[in-house]
Short mmCIF file of C-alpha atoms in Angstrom, two decimals:
data_model
loop_
_atom_site.label_atom_id
_atom_site.label_comp_id
_atom_site.label_asym_id
_atom_site.label_seq_id
_atom_site.Cartn_x
_atom_site.Cartn_y
_atom_site.Cartn_z
CA MET Z 1 48.23 -8.61 -8.64
CA THR Z 2 45.68 -7.48 -10.76
CA LYS Z 3 43.68 -4.10 -9.35
CA PRO Z 4 40.06 -4.55 -8.84
CA GLN Z 5 37.65 -3.31 -11.83
CA THR Z 6 36.74 0.36 -11.59
CA THR Z 7 34.12 1.21 -9.38
CA GLU Z 8 31.93 2.91 -12.47
CA LYS Z 9 29.37 1.28 -13.71
CA ARG Z 10 29.89 -1.78 -11.74
CA GLY Z 11 27.26 -4.53 -12.03
CA ILE Z 12 26.93 -7.77 -10.29
CA SER Z 13 29.33 -9.64 -12.85
CA ALA Z 14 31.81 -6.86 -11.93
CA GLY Z 15 31.66 -7.16 -8.06
CA ILE Z 16 32.23 -11.00 -8.77
CA LEU Z 17 35.11 -10.48 -10.53
CA ASP Z 18 36.61 -8.82 -7.79
CA GLN Z 19 36.09 -11.71 -5.39
CA PRO Z 20 39.11 -14.15 -6.25
CA TYR Z 21 37.83 -17.05 -3.62
CA LEU Z 22 34.51 -17.24 -4.75
CA LEU Z 23 35.78 -17.46 -8.19
CA LEU Z 24 37.96 -19.99 -7.14
CA VAL Z 25 34.86 -21.84 -5.50
CA LEU Z 26 32.63 -21.21 -8.35
CA ALA Z 27 35.17 -22.74 -11.06
CA PRO Z 28 35.12 -26.07 -9.24
CA LEU Z 29 31.67 -26.35 -8.57
CA PHE Z 30 30.75 -25.87 -12.19
CA TRP Z 31 33.50 -28.56 -13.28
CA GLY Z 32 32.07 -30.82 -10.46
CA GLY Z 33 28.58 -30.31 -11.76
CA ASN Z 34 29.75 -31.58 -15.28
CA VAL Z 35 29.97 -35.02 -13.94
CA VAL Z 36 26.63 -35.07 -12.43
CA ALA Z 37 24.99 -33.34 -15.34
CA ALA Z 38 26.40 -35.93 -17.97
CA LYS Z 39 25.40 -39.24 -15.56
CA LEU Z 40 21.81 -37.91 -15.19
CA VAL Z 41 21.42 -38.14 -18.85
CA VAL Z 42 22.90 -41.57 -19.49
CA GLY Z 43 20.23 -43.74 -21.67
CA GLU Z 44 18.40 -40.48 -23.16
CA ILE Z 45 21.57 -39.02 -25.33
CA SER Z 46 24.63 -40.73 -26.57
CA PRO Z 47 28.17 -39.46 -24.89
CA PHE Z 48 29.17 -38.58 -28.35
CA LEU Z 49 26.11 -36.41 -29.08
CA LEU Z 50 26.51 -34.79 -26.03
CA LEU Z 51 30.06 -34.12 -26.63
CA ALA Z 52 29.50 -32.79 -29.75
CA CYS Z 53 26.64 -30.29 -28.69
CA ARG Z 54 29.13 -29.18 -25.86
CA CYS Z 55 31.68 -28.43 -27.95
CA VAL Z 56 29.75 -26.85 -30.96
CA LEU Z 57 27.66 -24.62 -28.66
CA ALA Z 58 30.42 -23.57 -26.72
CA THR Z 59 32.43 -22.68 -29.21
CA LEU Z 60 29.71 -20.51 -30.94
CA PHE Z 61 28.91 -18.99 -27.39
CA ILE Z 62 32.73 -17.43 -26.72
CA LEU Z 63 33.42 -16.47 -30.43
CA PRO Z 64 31.63 -13.04 -29.80
CA PHE Z 65 33.33 -12.35 -26.98
CA SER Z 66 37.04 -13.44 -28.28
CA TYR Z 67 36.51 -11.78 -31.67
CA ARG Z 68 38.35 -8.57 -30.60
CA HIS Z 69 41.29 -10.78 -29.19
CA LEU Z 70 41.77 -12.94 -32.30
CA ARG Z 71 42.08 -9.78 -34.70
CA ASN Z 72 44.87 -8.54 -32.24
CA ASP Z 73 46.07 -12.07 -32.22
CA TRP Z 74 45.83 -13.27 -35.65
CA ALA Z 75 49.46 -13.47 -36.38
CA GLU Z 76 50.34 -15.82 -33.89
CA VAL Z 77 47.01 -17.53 -34.40
CA LYS Z 78 47.72 -18.34 -37.84
CA ARG Z 79 51.07 -19.49 -37.14
CA THR Z 80 50.11 -22.08 -34.33
CA TRP Z 81 46.74 -22.59 -35.18
CA PRO Z 82 47.28 -26.49 -34.91
CA VAL Z 83 48.93 -26.59 -31.78
CA LEU Z 84 46.00 -24.32 -30.44
CA MET Z 85 43.55 -26.88 -31.67
CA ALA Z 86 45.33 -29.91 -30.43
CA PHE Z 87 44.92 -28.31 -26.94
CA GLY Z 88 41.20 -28.33 -27.28
CA ILE Z 89 41.27 -31.87 -28.90
CA VAL Z 90 43.15 -33.38 -25.99
CA GLY Z 91 41.99 -31.17 -23.06
CA TYR Z 92 38.19 -31.24 -23.62
CA ALA Z 93 37.38 -33.25 -26.15
CA PHE Z 94 39.27 -36.51 -25.28
CA PHE Z 95 38.79 -35.72 -21.88
CA ASN Z 96 35.09 -35.40 -21.91
CA VAL Z 97 34.20 -38.06 -24.13
CA LEU Z 98 36.10 -40.19 -22.26
CA LEU Z 99 34.29 -39.41 -19.00
CA TYR Z 100 30.92 -39.40 -20.78
CA VAL Z 101 31.25 -43.03 -22.04
CA GLY Z 102 32.73 -43.70 -18.55
CA LEU Z 103 29.75 -42.39 -16.75
CA THR Z 104 27.62 -44.87 -18.97
CA MET Z 105 29.38 -48.08 -16.91
CA THR Z 106 30.29 -46.42 -13.32
CA THR Z 107 28.71 -44.06 -10.65
CA ALA Z 108 29.31 -40.32 -10.53
CA VAL Z 109 30.74 -40.80 -7.11
CA ASN Z 110 33.61 -42.99 -8.70
CA SER Z 111 34.12 -40.81 -11.27
CA ALA Z 112 34.42 -37.96 -8.74
CA ILE Z 113 36.85 -39.37 -6.52
CA GLU Z 114 38.94 -40.72 -9.21
CA GLN Z 115 39.20 -37.19 -10.78
CA ALA Z 116 40.75 -36.26 -7.18
CA SER Z 117 43.57 -38.08 -8.33
CA LEU Z 118 44.70 -34.87 -11.10
CA PRO Z 119 46.87 -32.80 -9.03
CA MET Z 120 49.04 -35.79 -8.30
CA LEU Z 121 48.95 -37.30 -11.52
CA ILE Z 122 49.86 -33.70 -13.01
CA LEU Z 123 52.87 -34.00 -10.15
CA GLY Z 124 54.06 -37.06 -10.82
CA ALA Z 125 53.77 -36.72 -14.73
CA ASN Z 126 56.01 -33.45 -14.28
CA PHE Z 127 58.54 -35.32 -12.21
CA LEU Z 128 58.94 -38.20 -15.10
CA PHE Z 129 58.74 -36.22 -18.03
CA PHE Z 130 60.17 -32.51 -16.88
CA ARG Z 131 62.54 -33.79 -14.26
CA VAL Z 132 60.61 -31.05 -11.96
CA ARG Z 133 61.98 -31.73 -8.62
CA ALA Z 134 59.83 -33.71 -6.18
CA ASN Z 135 61.23 -35.08 -2.47
CA LEU Z 136 60.45 -38.54 -1.26
CA LEU Z 137 57.40 -37.36 0.77
CA GLN Z 138 55.84 -35.85 -2.18
CA ILE Z 139 56.38 -38.72 -4.38
CA PHE Z 140 54.81 -41.15 -1.49
CA GLY Z 141 51.90 -38.62 -1.66
CA VAL Z 142 51.42 -39.34 -5.30
CA LEU Z 143 51.73 -42.97 -4.79
CA LEU Z 144 49.07 -42.85 -1.95
CA ALA Z 145 47.02 -40.66 -4.35
CA ILE Z 146 47.14 -43.48 -6.96
CA PHE Z 147 46.27 -45.91 -4.52
CA GLY Z 148 43.25 -44.23 -3.56
CA VAL Z 149 42.23 -44.36 -7.15
CA ILE Z 150 42.97 -47.85 -7.71
CA LEU Z 151 40.89 -48.33 -4.13
CA THR Z 152 37.45 -46.93 -5.87
CA ALA Z 153 38.05 -48.67 -9.58
CA THR Z 154 38.58 -51.57 -7.99
CA HIS Z 155 35.50 -51.20 -5.34
CA GLY Z 156 37.84 -51.75 -2.35
CA ASP Z 157 39.37 -54.62 -3.32
CA PRO Z 158 42.55 -54.01 -4.97
CA SER Z 159 43.44 -57.50 -5.78
CA ARG Z 160 41.03 -57.50 -8.77
CA LEU Z 161 43.56 -55.55 -10.24
CA LEU Z 162 45.78 -58.49 -10.11
CA ARG Z 163 42.90 -60.23 -12.15
CA MET Z 164 42.10 -57.68 -14.54
CA ASP Z 165 38.89 -57.46 -13.28
CA ILE Z 166 37.93 -53.70 -13.13
CA ASN Z 167 34.83 -52.06 -13.92
CA LEU Z 168 34.98 -50.97 -17.67
CA GLY Z 169 33.80 -47.20 -16.73
CA ASP Z 170 36.45 -46.63 -13.95
CA GLY Z 171 39.12 -47.54 -16.69
CA PHE Z 172 37.66 -45.01 -19.17
CA VAL Z 173 37.49 -42.16 -16.33
CA ILE Z 174 41.19 -42.77 -15.29
CA LEU Z 175 41.79 -42.68 -19.08
CA ALA Z 176 40.20 -39.10 -19.13
CA CYS Z 177 42.37 -38.12 -15.92
CA LEU Z 178 45.38 -39.17 -18.13
CA ALA Z 179 44.57 -37.08 -21.18
CA TYR Z 180 43.99 -34.00 -18.80
CA THR Z 181 47.33 -34.63 -17.43
CA GLY Z 182 48.59 -34.43 -20.72
CA TYR Z 183 47.01 -31.18 -21.52
CA THR Z 184 47.82 -29.84 -18.13
CA LEU Z 185 51.72 -30.44 -18.94
CA ALA Z 186 51.49 -29.28 -22.40
CA LEU Z 187 50.39 -25.88 -21.30
CA ARG Z 188 53.62 -24.89 -20.51
CA PHE Z 189 54.05 -24.61 -24.23
CA ARG Z 190 50.75 -23.00 -24.87
CA PRO Z 191 51.56 -19.88 -27.90
CA LYS Z 192 51.58 -16.52 -26.61
CA VAL Z 193 47.84 -15.35 -27.11
CA HIS Z 194 44.83 -13.93 -25.05
CA MET Z 195 43.21 -16.27 -22.81
CA PHE Z 196 39.79 -15.58 -25.27
CA SER Z 197 41.48 -16.19 -28.35
CA PHE Z 198 43.10 -19.67 -26.87
CA MET Z 199 39.72 -20.80 -25.96
CA ALA Z 200 38.15 -19.97 -28.93
CA VAL Z 201 40.63 -21.89 -31.47
CA SER Z 202 40.94 -24.99 -29.00
CA PHE Z 203 37.24 -25.06 -28.71
CA PHE Z 204 37.05 -24.95 -32.23
CA GLY Z 205 39.46 -27.75 -32.45
CA ALA Z 206 37.22 -29.51 -29.61
CA ALA Z 207 34.46 -29.12 -31.78
CA SER Z 208 35.95 -30.19 -34.96
CA SER Z 209 36.89 -33.52 -33.43
CA ALA Z 210 33.70 -34.05 -31.25
CA VAL Z 211 31.60 -33.86 -34.68
CA ILE Z 212 34.30 -36.28 -36.49
CA MET Z 213 34.01 -38.91 -33.10
CA LEU Z 214 30.20 -38.36 -33.49
CA ALA Z 215 30.51 -39.06 -37.25
CA LEU Z 216 32.76 -42.32 -36.83
CA PHE Z 217 31.47 -43.89 -33.49
CA GLY Z 218 28.40 -42.02 -32.02
CA GLY Z 219 25.75 -43.24 -34.63
CA GLY Z 220 26.58 -40.78 -37.31
CA LEU Z 221 25.57 -37.30 -37.67
CA GLY Z 222 22.02 -38.12 -38.06
CA SER Z 223 21.60 -38.93 -34.95
CA VAL Z 224 21.57 -35.07 -34.39
CA SER Z 225 17.87 -35.32 -35.49
CA THR Z 226 16.96 -37.17 -32.11
CA LEU Z 227 17.44 -33.99 -30.40
CA ALA Z 228 13.74 -33.10 -31.68
CA HIS Z 229 12.44 -35.44 -29.01
CA ALA Z 230 15.04 -34.96 -26.49
CA SER Z 231 13.34 -34.40 -22.82
CA PRO Z 232 13.70 -30.94 -21.18
CA THR Z 233 16.26 -32.66 -18.96
CA VAL Z 234 18.51 -33.28 -21.94
CA TRP Z 235 18.15 -29.73 -23.10
CA LEU Z 236 19.17 -28.44 -19.51
CA VAL Z 237 22.26 -30.75 -19.65
CA ILE Z 238 23.32 -29.74 -22.94
CA ALA Z 239 22.68 -25.96 -21.91
CA TYR Z 240 24.67 -26.18 -18.71
CA VAL Z 241 27.58 -27.95 -20.18
CA ALA Z 242 28.00 -25.96 -22.94
CA THR Z 243 28.39 -22.54 -20.69
CA PHE Z 244 29.04 -23.26 -17.34
CA PRO Z 245 31.64 -26.00 -17.11
CA SER Z 246 33.04 -25.06 -20.63
CA MET Z 247 33.84 -21.10 -20.31
CA PHE Z 248 32.39 -19.92 -16.98
CA SER Z 249 34.54 -22.29 -15.29
CA GLN Z 250 37.57 -21.13 -17.47
CA ILE Z 251 36.61 -17.39 -16.63
CA ALA Z 252 36.11 -17.74 -13.08
CA TYR Z 253 39.63 -19.61 -12.54
CA ALA Z 254 41.36 -17.61 -14.89
CA ARG Z 255 40.41 -14.33 -13.45
CA GLY Z 256 40.93 -16.19 -9.92
CA VAL Z 257 44.50 -16.78 -10.68
CA GLU Z 258 45.37 -13.02 -12.10
CA LEU Z 259 43.80 -12.00 -8.59
CA VAL Z 260 45.80 -14.08 -6.44
CA GLY Z 261 48.10 -16.25 -8.12
CA ALA Z 262 48.44 -19.56 -9.51
CA ASN Z 263 50.13 -21.45 -6.36
CA ARG Z 264 47.09 -19.69 -4.11
CA ALA Z 265 44.70 -20.73 -7.10
CA ALA Z 266 45.70 -24.42 -7.46
CA PRO Z 267 44.45 -26.31 -4.50
CA SER Z 268 41.15 -25.27 -5.45
CA HIS Z 269 41.12 -27.88 -8.01
CA ASN Z 270 40.90 -30.15 -4.83
CA LEU Z 271 37.04 -28.99 -4.65
CA ILE Z 272 35.80 -30.72 -8.09
CA PRO Z 273 35.79 -34.02 -6.57
CA VAL Z 274 33.87 -32.66 -3.25
CA PHE Z 275 30.93 -31.08 -5.43
CA GLY Z 276 30.84 -33.95 -7.90
CA THR Z 277 30.47 -36.34 -4.80
CA LEU Z 278 27.68 -34.29 -3.11
CA GLY Z 279 26.19 -33.33 -6.41
CA SER Z 280 25.77 -37.31 -7.07
CA VAL Z 281 24.70 -38.08 -3.65
CA LEU Z 282 21.75 -35.12 -3.06
CA ILE Z 283 21.18 -34.77 -7.03
CA LEU Z 284 21.33 -38.56 -8.50
CA GLY Z 285 20.59 -40.55 -5.45
CA GLU Z 286 23.73 -42.37 -5.41
CA SER Z 287 24.90 -43.73 -2.01
CA LEU Z 288 28.01 -43.70 -0.90
CA GLU Z 289 30.21 -46.86 0.22
CA GLY Z 290 32.74 -47.49 2.99
CA TYR Z 291 35.44 -47.85 0.02
CA HIS Z 292 34.46 -44.37 -1.07
CA PHE Z 293 35.36 -42.88 2.38
CA LEU Z 294 38.85 -44.86 2.58
CA ALA Z 295 39.78 -43.91 -0.83
CA ALA Z 296 38.90 -40.17 -0.65
CA GLY Z 297 40.86 -40.00 2.96
CA ILE Z 298 43.87 -41.95 1.20
CA ILE Z 299 43.62 -39.42 -1.65
CA ILE Z 300 43.13 -36.36 0.74
CA PHE Z 301 46.51 -37.40 2.64
CA GLY Z 302 48.22 -38.00 -0.31
CA ILE Z 303 47.43 -34.34 -1.24
CA VAL Z 304 48.15 -32.74 1.69
CA LEU Z 305 51.25 -34.78 2.44
CA ALA Z 306 52.70 -33.84 -0.82
CA GLU Z 307 51.59 -30.25 -0.70
CA TRP Z 308 52.98 -30.17 2.85
CA ALA Z 309 56.10 -31.44 1.65
CA ALA Z 310 56.35 -28.88 -1.38
CA ARG Z 311 56.02 -25.82 0.83
CA ARG Z 312 58.24 -27.56 3.40
CA ARG Z 313 61.07 -27.88 0.58
CA THR Z 314 60.90 -23.87 -0.68
CA ALA Z 315 60.59 -22.37 2.78
#
C-alpha cells in the first residue's frame, strides 16, 4: 500500500489524494456526469464536434503534467506508440463517440443503466477470450446482467428483440460498452510506461481519431467555426468533459487503486450508473419508468451474485 503524502506543504489536493474512498467515489461521479453533460447539449453541438473538442483539449491539458514522464519513458513510448494510441482510439474516442451518438436517440437514464453491465461484460469476455475461470453462479450473474440490459434497450418488452425493434440509440450505447470492454481486456498488454505517459499518448491517439471522424462524419473541420455562436451551456459542457471525466477521474481512480488495490477498487465502477441516473433525473428532468427499476434490480442482483460467487471461490 502506498504511503500517504508527506505532511509538509500539504494542501487541499494533497489531502484528497490520501483519501482512497473519496477518490473512488469522485471517479465514477465524474464518469456518470459525462452522460448527463452530453445529453444536456443534444441538438446544440454534434456528437463528433463534442468528441473532438473533448479529446483535443484533454490532450493539451495533460501534456504539461506528463512531459517529465514522457522524457523518462521515451524509449518505450517510441517503440510502442501505435499500441498506446490504439488504447486511446478504442477506449476513449470510439467509446465516447458511440455513447454521444446514442444519446441523441435515447435517454440518459437508459444509457446509464446500460453502462451498469460493463463489469459483467468484462467478466464474461475474460472467460471467453482468456479462459479466466468462472463458476456457474458467476456465469449466471453475467447472463442476468445482460438480460437487464436487454430489458432496458427494449423498453421493458424483450420480445421486441425478436422483431429487431430496438431503439437505435440504445444499440449505439451497447456498442460503446462493447468497445470499452475490449479496451479493458487489452489493458493487460499495456506497455510498461508511467500512467501519465500512457494517458498523454493514448489521449493523442483519441484526439487524432476524433478529428478524423469529425472531418469524415461530423460535417467537416469547418464545423468548428460554429462554436463561435455556441451557448454558455455548450462551453461549460466542453470544459467539463475535457477535464473531469477525461483527466481528473483517471487520476482519482489510479490513486485510489494505488492506495487500496485493484480488487477493492473495482466495485466503485458500479456507482457510474447510479450517478448517471441520478443526474439524468435531477438535472435533465427525465422520468424513471417501471422497467428501469426492474432492469436495474436484475443487473444489480447479477453483479452481487457474480461478486459473491467470485469471493466464495477464492476464499
